[in-house]
PDB file of C-alpha atoms in Angstrom:
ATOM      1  CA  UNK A 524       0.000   0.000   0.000  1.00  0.00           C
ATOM      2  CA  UNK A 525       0.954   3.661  -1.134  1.00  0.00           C
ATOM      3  CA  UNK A 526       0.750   6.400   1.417  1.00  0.00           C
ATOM      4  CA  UNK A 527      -0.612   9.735   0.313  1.00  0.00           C
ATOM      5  CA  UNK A 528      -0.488  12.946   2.302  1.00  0.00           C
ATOM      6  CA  UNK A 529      -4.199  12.006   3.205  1.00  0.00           C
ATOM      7  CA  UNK A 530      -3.599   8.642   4.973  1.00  0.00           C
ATOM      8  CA  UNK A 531      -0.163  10.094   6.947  1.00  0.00           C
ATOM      9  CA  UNK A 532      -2.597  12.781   8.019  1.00  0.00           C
ATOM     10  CA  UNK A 533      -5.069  10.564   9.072  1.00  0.00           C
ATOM     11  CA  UNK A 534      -2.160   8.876  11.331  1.00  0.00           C
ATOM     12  CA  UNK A 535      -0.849  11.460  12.258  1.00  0.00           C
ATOM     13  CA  UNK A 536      -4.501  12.737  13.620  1.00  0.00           C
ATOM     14  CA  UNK A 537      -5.133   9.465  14.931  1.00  0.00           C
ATOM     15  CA  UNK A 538      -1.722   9.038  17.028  1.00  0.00           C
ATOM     16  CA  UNK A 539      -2.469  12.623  18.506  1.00  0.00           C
ATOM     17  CA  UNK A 540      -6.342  11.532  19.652  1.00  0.00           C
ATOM     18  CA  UNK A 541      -7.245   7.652  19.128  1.00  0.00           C
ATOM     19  CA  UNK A 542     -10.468   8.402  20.262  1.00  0.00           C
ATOM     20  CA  UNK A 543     -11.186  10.917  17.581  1.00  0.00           C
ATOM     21  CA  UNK A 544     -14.917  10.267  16.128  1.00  0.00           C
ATOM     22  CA  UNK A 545     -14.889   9.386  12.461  1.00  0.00           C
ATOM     23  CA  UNK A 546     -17.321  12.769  11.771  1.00  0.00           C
ATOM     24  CA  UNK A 547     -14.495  14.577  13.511  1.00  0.00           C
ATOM     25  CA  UNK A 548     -11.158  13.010  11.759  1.00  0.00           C
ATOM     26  CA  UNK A 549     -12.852  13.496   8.231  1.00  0.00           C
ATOM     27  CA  UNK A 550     -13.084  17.466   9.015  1.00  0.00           C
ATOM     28  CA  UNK A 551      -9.336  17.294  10.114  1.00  0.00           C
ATOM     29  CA  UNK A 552      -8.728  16.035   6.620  1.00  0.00           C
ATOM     30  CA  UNK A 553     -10.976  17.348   4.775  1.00  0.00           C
ATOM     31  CA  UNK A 554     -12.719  14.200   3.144  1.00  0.00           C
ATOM     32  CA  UNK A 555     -15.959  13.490   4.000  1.00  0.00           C
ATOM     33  CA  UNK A 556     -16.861  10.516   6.766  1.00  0.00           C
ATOM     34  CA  UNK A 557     -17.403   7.160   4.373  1.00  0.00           C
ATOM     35  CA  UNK A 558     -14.334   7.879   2.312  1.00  0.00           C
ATOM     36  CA  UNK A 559     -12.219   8.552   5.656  1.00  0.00           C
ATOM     37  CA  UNK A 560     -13.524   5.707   7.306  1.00  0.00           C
ATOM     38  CA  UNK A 561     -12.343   3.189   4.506  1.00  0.00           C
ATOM     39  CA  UNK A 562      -8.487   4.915   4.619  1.00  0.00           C
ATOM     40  CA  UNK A 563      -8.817   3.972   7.938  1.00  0.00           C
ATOM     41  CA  UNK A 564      -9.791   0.240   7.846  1.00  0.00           C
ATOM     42  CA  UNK A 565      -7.060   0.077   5.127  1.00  0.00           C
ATOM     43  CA  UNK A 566      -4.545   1.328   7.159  1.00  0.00           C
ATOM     44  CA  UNK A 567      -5.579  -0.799   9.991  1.00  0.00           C
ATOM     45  CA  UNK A 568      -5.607  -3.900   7.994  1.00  0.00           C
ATOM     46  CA  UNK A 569      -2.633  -2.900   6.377  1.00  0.00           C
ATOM     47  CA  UNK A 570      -0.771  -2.542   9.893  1.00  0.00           C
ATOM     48  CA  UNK A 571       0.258   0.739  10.195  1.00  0.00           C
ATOM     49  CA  UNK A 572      -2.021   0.810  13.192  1.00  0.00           C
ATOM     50  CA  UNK A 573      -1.356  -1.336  15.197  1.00  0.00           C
ATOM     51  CA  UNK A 574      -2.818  -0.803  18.375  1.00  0.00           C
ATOM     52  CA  UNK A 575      -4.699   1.937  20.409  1.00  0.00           C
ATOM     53  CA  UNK A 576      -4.391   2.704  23.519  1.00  0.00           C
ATOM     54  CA  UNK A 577      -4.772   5.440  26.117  1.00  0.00           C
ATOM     55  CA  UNK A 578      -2.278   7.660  27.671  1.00  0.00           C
ATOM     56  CA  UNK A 579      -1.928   7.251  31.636  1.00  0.00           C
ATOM     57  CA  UNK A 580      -1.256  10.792  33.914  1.00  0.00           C
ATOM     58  CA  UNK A 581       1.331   8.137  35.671  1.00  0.00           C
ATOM     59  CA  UNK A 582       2.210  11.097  38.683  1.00  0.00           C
ATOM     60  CA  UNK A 583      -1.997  11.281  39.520  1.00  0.00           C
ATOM     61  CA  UNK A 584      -1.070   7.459  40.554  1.00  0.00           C
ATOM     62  CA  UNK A 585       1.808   7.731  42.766  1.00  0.00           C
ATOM     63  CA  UNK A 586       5.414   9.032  43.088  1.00  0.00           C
ATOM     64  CA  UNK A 587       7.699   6.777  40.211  1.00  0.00           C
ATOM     65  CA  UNK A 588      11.082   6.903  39.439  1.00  0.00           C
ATOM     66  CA  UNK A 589      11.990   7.613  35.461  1.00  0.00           C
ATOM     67  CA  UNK A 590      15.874   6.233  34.717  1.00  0.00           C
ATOM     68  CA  UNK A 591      17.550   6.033  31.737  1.00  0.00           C
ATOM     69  CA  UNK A 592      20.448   3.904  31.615  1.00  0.00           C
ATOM     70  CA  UNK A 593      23.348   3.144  29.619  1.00  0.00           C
ATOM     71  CA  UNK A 594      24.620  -0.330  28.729  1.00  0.00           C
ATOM     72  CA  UNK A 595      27.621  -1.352  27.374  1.00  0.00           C
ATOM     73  CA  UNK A 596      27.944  -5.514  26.743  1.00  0.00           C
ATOM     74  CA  UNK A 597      31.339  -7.306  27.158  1.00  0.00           C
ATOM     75  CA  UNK A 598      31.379  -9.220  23.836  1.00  0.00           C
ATOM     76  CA  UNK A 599      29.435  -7.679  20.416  1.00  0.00           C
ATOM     77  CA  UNK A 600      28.336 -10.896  18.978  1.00  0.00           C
ATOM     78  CA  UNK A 601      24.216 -11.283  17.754  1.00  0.00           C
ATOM     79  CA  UNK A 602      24.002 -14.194  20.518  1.00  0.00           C
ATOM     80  CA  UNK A 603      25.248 -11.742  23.186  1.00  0.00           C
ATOM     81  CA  UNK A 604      22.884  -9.314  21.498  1.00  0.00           C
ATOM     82  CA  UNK A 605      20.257 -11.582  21.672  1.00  0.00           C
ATOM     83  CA  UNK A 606      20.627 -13.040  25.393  1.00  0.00           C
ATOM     84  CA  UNK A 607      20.656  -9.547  26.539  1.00  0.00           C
ATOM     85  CA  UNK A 608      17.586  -8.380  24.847  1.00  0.00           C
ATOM     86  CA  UNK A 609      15.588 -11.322  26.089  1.00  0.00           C
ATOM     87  CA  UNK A 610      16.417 -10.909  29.593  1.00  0.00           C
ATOM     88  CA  UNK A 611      15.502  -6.930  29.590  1.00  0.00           C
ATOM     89  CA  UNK A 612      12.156  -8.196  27.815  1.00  0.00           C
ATOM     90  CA  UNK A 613      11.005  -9.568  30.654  1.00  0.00           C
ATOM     91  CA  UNK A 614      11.347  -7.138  32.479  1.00  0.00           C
ATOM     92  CA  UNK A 615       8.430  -4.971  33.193  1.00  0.00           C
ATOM     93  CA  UNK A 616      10.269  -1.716  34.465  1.00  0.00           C
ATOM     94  CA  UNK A 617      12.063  -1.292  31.092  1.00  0.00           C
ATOM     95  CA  UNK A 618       9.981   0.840  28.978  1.00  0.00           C
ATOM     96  CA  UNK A 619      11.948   1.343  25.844  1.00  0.00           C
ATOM     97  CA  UNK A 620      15.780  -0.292  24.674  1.00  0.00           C
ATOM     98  CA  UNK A 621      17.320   1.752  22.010  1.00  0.00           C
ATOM     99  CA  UNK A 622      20.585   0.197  20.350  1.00  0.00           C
ATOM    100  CA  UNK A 623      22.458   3.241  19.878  1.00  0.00           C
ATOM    101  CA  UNK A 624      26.022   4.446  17.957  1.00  0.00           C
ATOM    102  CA  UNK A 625      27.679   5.500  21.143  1.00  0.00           C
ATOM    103  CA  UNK A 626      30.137   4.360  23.486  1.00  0.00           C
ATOM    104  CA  UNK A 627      27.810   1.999  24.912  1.00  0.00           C
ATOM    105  CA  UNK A 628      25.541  -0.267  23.041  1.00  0.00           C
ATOM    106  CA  UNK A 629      22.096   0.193  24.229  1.00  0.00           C
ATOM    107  CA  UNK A 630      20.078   3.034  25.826  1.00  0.00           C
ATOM    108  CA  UNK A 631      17.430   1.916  28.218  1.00  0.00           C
ATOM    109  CA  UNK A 632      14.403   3.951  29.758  1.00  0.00           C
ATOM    110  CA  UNK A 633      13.460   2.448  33.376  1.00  0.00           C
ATOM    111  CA  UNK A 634      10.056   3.829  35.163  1.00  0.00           C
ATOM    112  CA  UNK A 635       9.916   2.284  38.746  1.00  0.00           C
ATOM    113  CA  UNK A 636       8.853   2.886  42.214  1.00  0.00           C
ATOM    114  CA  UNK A 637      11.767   4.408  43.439  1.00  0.00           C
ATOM    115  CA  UNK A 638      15.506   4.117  43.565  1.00  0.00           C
ATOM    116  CA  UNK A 639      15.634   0.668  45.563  1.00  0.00           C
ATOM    117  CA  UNK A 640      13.508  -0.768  43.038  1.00  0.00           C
ATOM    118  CA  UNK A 641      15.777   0.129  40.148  1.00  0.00           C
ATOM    119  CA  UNK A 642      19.093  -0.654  41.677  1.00  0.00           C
ATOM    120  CA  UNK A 643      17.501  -3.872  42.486  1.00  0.00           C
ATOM    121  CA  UNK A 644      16.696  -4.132  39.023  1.00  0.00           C
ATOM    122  CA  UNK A 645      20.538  -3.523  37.889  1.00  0.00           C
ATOM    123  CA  UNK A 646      21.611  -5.763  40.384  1.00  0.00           C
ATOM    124  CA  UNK A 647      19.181  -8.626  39.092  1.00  0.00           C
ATOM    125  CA  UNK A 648      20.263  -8.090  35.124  1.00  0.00           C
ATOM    126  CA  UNK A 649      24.359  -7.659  36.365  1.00  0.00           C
ATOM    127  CA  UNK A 650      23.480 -11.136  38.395  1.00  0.00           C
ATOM    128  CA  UNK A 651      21.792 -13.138  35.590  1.00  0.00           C
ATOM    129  CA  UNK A 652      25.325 -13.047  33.323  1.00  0.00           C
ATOM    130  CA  UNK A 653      23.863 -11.657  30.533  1.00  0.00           C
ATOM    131  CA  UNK A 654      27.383 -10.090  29.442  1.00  0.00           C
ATOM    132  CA  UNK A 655      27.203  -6.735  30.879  1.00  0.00           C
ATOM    133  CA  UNK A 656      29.874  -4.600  31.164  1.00  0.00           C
ATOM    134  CA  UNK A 657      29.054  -1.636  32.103  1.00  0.00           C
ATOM    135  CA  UNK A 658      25.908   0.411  33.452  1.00  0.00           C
ATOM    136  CA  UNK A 659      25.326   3.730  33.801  1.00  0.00           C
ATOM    137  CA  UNK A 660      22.329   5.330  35.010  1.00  0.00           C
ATOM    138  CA  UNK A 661      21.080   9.091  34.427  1.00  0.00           C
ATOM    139  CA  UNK A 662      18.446  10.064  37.049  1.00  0.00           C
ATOM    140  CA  UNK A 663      15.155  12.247  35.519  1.00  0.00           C
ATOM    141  CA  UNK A 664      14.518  15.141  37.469  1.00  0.00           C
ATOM    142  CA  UNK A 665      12.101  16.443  35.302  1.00  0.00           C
ATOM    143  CA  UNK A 666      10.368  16.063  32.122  1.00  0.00           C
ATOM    144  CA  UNK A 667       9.430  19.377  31.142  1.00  0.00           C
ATOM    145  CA  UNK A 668       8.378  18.301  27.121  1.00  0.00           C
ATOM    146  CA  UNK A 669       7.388  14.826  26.625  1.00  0.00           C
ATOM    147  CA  UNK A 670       5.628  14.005  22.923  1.00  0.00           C
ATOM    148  CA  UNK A 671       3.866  11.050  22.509  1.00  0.00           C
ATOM    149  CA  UNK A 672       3.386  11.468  18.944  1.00  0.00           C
ATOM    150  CA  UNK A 673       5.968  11.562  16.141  1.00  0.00           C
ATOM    151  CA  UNK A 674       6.051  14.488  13.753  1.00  0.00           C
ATOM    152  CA  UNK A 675       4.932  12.813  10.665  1.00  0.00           C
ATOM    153  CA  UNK A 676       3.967  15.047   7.877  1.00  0.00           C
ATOM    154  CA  UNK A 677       7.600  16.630   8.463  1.00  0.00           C
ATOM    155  CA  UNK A 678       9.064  13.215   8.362  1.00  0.00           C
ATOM    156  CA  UNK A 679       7.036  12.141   5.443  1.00  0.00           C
ATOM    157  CA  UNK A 680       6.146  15.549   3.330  1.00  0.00           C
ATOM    158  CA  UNK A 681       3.934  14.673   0.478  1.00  0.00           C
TER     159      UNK A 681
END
């Protein structure tokens, strides 16, 4: 399937408010409701949405602790690759992995309770022998611009 400036529109919309009403979507790009509402089944089916889901006010719920942390693994072979990414899978804490061009090899993003959760976290993934190195962690004091949508008619101009 061929994007057109209409259907990254309609994503981009959609990313901003998944709980947009059709009526409502079709005004935001200009077509009128049937039309609109067959780009999006065809994107849907098409997977390039994949999911929706709602965003959580995660500081209304109770004091967390936000982490990002770099890794740096002792050997650079896909199996080391591979056993580390499974093990940081499971756990629930990290919210996004990033393999980066750095002097480390992967950029993590850790939202926990607090700080003995995360060091306990460390220490569990430094314990298991999944060929760390080294680890080290960047405390968030505050998030002052956080967007949960990506820019996409910039990245895709049509």
């Amino acid at each position: 399937m061929k994007l057109d400036r209409i259907d990254i529109k309609i994503l981009y919309e959609l990313q901003k408010n998944g709980r947009i009403t059709n009526v409502e979507l079709a005004e935001l790009v200009n077509l009128s409701p049937s039309p609109c509402l067959m780009r999006v089944k065809k994107l849907q089916a098409e997977r390039y949405i994949v999911r929706y889901s709602a965003q959580i006010d995660i500081a209304k719920l109770g004091r967390t602790l936000t982490v990002f942390t770099e890794i740096t693994l002792k050997n650079h072979r896909q199996i080391d690759f591979a056993r580390f990414l499974a093990a940081v899978d499971k756990v629930d804490a990290a919210v996004e992995c990033h393999r980066v061009s750095a002097r480390y090899d992967y950029l993590l993003k850790f939202v926990t309770g607090g700080i003995a959760e995360y060091q306990a976290i460390v220490e569990r993934l430094t314990d298991m022998d999944i060929g760390i190195d080294k680890c080290f962690s960047f405390v968030v004091l505050k998030s002052p611009i956080i967007k949960a949508h990506m820019p996409l008619p910039s990245l895709f101009p049509m």
